[in-house]
Short mmCIF file of C-alpha atoms in Angstrom, two decimals:
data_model
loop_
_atom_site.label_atom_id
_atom_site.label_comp_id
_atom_site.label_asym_id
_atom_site.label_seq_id
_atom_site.Cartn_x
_atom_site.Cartn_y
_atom_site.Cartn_z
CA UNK A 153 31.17 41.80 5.17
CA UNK A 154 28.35 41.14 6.95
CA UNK A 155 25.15 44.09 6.80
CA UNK A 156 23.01 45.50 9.05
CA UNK A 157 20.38 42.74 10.62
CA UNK A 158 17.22 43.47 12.84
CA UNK A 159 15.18 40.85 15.02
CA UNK A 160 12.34 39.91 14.77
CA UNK A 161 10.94 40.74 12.02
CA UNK A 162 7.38 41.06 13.13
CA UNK A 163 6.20 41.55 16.41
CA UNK A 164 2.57 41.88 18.19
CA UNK A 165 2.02 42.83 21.12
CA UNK A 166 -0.89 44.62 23.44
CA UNK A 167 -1.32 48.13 25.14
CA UNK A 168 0.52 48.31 27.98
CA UNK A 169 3.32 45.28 27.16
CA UNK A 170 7.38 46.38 27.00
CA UNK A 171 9.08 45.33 24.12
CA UNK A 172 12.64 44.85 23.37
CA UNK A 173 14.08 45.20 19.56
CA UNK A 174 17.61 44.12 18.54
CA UNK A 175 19.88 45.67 16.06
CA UNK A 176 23.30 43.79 14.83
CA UNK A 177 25.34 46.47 13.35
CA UNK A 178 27.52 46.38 9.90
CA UNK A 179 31.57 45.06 10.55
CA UNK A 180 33.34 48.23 11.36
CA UNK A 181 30.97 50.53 12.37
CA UNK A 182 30.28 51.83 15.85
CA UNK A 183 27.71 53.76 15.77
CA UNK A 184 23.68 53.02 15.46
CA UNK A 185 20.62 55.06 15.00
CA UNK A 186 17.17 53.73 15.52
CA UNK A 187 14.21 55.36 13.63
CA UNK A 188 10.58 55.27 13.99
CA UNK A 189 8.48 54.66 10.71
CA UNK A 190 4.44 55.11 10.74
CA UNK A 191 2.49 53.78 7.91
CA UNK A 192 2.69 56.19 5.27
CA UNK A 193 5.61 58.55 6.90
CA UNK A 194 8.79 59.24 6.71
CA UNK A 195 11.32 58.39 9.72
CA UNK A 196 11.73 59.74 12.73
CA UNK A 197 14.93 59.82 15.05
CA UNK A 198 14.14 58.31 18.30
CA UNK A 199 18.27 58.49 19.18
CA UNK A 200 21.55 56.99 18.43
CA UNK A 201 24.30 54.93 20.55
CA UNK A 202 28.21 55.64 19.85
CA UNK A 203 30.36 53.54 21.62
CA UNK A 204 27.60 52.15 24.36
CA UNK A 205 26.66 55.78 25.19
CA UNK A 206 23.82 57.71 23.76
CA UNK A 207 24.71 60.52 21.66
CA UNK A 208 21.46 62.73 20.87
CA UNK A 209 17.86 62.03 21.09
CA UNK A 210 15.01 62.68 19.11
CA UNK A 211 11.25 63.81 20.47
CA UNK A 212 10.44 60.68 22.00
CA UNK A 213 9.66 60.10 25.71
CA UNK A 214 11.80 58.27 28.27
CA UNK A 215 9.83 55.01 28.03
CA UNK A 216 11.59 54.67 24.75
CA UNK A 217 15.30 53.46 25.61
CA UNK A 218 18.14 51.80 24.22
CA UNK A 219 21.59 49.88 25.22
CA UNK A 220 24.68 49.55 22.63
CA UNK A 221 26.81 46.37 23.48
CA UNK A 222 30.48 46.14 23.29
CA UNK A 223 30.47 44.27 19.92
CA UNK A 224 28.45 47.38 18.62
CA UNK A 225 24.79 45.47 18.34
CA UNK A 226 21.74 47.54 20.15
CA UNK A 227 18.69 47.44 21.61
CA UNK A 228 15.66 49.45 21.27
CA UNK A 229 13.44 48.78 24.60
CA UNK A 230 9.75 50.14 24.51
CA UNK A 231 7.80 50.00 27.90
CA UNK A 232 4.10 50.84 27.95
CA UNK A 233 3.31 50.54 24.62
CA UNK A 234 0.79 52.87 23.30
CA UNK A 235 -1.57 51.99 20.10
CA UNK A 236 0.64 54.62 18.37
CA UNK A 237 3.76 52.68 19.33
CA UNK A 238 2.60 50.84 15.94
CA UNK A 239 5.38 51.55 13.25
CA UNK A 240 8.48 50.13 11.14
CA UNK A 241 11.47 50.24 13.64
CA UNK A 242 14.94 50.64 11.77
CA UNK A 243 18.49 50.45 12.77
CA UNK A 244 21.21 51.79 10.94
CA UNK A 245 24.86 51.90 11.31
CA UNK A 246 27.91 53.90 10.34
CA UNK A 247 31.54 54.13 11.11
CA UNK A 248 30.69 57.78 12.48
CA UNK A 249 28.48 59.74 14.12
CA UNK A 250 27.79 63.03 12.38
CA UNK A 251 28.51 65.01 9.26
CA UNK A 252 28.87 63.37 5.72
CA UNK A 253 28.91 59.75 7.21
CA UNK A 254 26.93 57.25 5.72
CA UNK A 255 24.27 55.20 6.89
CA UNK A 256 23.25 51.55 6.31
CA UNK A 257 19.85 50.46 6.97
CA UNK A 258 18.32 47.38 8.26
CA UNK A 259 15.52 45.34 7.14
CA UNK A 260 13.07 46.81 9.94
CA UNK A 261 11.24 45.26 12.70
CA UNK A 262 7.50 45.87 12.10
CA UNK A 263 5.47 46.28 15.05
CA UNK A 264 1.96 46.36 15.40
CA UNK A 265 0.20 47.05 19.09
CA UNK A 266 -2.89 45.97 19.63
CA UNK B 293 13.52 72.25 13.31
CA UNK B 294 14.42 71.35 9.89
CA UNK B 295 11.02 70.98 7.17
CA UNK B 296 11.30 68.74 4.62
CA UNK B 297 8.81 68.24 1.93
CA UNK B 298 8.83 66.46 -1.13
CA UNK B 299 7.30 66.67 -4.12
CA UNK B 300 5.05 64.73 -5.83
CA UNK B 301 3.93 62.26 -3.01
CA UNK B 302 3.33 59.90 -6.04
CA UNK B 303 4.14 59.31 -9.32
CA UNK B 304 2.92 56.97 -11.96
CA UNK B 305 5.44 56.62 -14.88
CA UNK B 306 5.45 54.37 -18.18
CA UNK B 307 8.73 52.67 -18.84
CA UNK B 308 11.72 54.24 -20.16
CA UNK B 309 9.86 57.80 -19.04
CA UNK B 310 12.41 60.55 -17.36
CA UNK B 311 11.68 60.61 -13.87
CA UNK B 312 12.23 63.80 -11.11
CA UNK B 313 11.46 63.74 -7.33
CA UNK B 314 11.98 67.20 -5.88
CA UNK B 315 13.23 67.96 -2.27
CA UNK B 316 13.63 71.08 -0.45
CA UNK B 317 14.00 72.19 3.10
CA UNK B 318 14.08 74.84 5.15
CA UNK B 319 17.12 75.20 7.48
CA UNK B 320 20.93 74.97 5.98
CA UNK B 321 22.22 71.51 6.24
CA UNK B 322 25.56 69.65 6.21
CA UNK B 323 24.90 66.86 4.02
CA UNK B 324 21.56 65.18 1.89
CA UNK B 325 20.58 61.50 1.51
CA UNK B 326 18.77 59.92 -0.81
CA UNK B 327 17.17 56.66 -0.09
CA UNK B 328 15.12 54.12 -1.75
CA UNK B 329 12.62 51.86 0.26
CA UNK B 330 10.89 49.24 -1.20
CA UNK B 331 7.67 47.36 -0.35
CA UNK B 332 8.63 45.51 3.10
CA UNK B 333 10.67 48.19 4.57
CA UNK B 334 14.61 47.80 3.47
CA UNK B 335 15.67 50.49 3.41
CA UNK B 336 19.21 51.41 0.61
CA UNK B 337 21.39 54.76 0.92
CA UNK B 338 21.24 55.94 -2.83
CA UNK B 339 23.40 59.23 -2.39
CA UNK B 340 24.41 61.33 -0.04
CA UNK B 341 25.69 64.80 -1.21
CA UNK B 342 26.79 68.30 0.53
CA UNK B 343 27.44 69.92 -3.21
CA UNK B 344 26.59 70.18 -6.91
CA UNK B 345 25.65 66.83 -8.43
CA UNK B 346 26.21 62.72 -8.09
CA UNK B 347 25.64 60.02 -11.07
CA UNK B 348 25.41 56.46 -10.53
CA UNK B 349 23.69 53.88 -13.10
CA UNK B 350 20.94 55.91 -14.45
CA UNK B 351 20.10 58.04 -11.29
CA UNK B 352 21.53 61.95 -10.88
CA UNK B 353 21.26 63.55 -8.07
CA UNK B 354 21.80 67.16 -7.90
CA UNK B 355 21.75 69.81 -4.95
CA UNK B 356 21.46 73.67 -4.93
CA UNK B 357 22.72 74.69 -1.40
CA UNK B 358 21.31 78.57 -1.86
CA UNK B 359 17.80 77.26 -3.05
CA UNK B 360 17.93 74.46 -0.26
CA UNK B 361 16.73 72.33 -3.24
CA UNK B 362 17.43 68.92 -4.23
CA UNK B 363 16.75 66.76 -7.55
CA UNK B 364 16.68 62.84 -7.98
CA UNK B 365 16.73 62.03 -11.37
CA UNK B 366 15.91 58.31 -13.08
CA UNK B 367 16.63 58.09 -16.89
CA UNK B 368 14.85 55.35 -18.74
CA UNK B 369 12.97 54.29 -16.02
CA UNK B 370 12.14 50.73 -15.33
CA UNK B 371 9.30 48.90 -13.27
CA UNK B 372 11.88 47.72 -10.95
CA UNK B 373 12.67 51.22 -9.78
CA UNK B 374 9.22 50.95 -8.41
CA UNK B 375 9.80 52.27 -4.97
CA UNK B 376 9.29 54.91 -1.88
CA UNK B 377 12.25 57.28 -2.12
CA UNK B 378 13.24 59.51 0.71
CA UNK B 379 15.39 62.68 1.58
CA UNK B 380 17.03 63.21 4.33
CA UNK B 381 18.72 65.63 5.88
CA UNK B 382 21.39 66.08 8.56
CA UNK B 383 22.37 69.61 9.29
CA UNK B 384 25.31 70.97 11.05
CA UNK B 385 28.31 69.13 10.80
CA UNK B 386 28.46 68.16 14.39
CA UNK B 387 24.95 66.85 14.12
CA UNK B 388 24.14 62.88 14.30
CA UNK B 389 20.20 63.46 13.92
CA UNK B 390 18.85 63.17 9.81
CA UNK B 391 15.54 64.31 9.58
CA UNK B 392 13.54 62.86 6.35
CA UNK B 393 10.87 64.07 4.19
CA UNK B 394 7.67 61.54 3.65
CA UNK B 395 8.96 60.23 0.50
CA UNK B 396 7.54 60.12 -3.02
CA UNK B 397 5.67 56.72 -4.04
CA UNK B 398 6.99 56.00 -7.70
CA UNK B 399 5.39 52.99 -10.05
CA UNK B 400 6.94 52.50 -13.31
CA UNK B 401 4.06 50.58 -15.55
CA UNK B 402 5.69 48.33 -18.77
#
């Protein structure tokens, strides 16, 4: 059983760039959430895909968007990036999409934006 | 909106020491995680927990659902519990959307 990978693992870019983060989620689970991370903070939920629909969005504005693939894997696409677009991006997956289910992180893409 | 805060932001421990990280929040909630992060960003479900209390290895974690109060307990602490760890919580039972506290910055010292 394979976990929950992120690529890349590091990414710079400049004001104004797009960016596009990819998320392979665990076997068996169809659902992923992608979080926002700033240096010394905790999380936040920018929104979650369950079976290649979004399902509930965080406080984050449209340029932030996101695709789920048949096989499950996502994408988390930026477009303008701001300075304050700099954070930890996670994925995480789960074989549900609410209540007592689960959650498996992945490693994080780290993105700084100069 | 749910708050989350926890409590200390960080904690310096020697070895072997008893260790608590307290969360509470504001709105009722559905379930509570628990998560470790270490240095990097990988990020490990520890527990997650709707009632009363969990035990696995040398971590306990409790929950008080009236208080809206949480425990993580570390017995015999050891340096490489040296770690961020995070609540989170996701509140009605229909809801996808966890919201976490900052987390609490622990270093264990030999």
């Amino acid at each position: 059983e394979t976990g929950v990978t992120q690529s890349p693992t590091h990414l710079i870019k400049t004001r104004g760039q797009q960016v596009t983060l990819r998320c392979s989620s665990q076997s068996g689970h169809n659902t992923v959430s992608w979080y926002q991370q700033a240096l010394g903070q905790g999380p936040q939920f920018i929104f979650q895909y369950y079976r290649e629909e979004e399902n509930g969005r965080g406080n984050f504005p449209p340029r932030f968007s996101g695709l789920q693939f048949p096989n499950y894997s996502s994408e988390l696409n930026v477009n303008a990036l701001e300075l304050d677009d700099s954070a930890l991006y996670l994925c995480a997956s789960s074989s549900g999409t609410s209540g007592g289910t689960e959650q498996f992180f992945g490693p994080g893409t780290r993105l700084t934006v100069l | 909106k749910n708050e989350v805060e926890q409590s200390p932001q960080n904690l310096t421990a020697q070895e072997g020491e008893f260790i608590t990280i307290n969360c509470s929040y504001s709105v009722g909630i559905s379930a509570l995680h628990w998560l470790q992060q270490h240095p990097g960003g990988g990020i490990v479900s520890l527990f997650m927990l709707s009632s009363g209390k969990k035990k696995h290895g040398r971590l306990i974690a409790t929950i008080n659902i009236q208080e809206k109060h949480s425990s993580l307990h570390i017995t015999a602490s050891h340096p490489r519990d040296s770690a961020v760890y995070i609540c989170a919580v996701r509140e009605g039972a229909g809801s996808y959307q966890l919201t976490f506290g900052k987390g609490t910055k622990l270093s264990v010292i030999p």
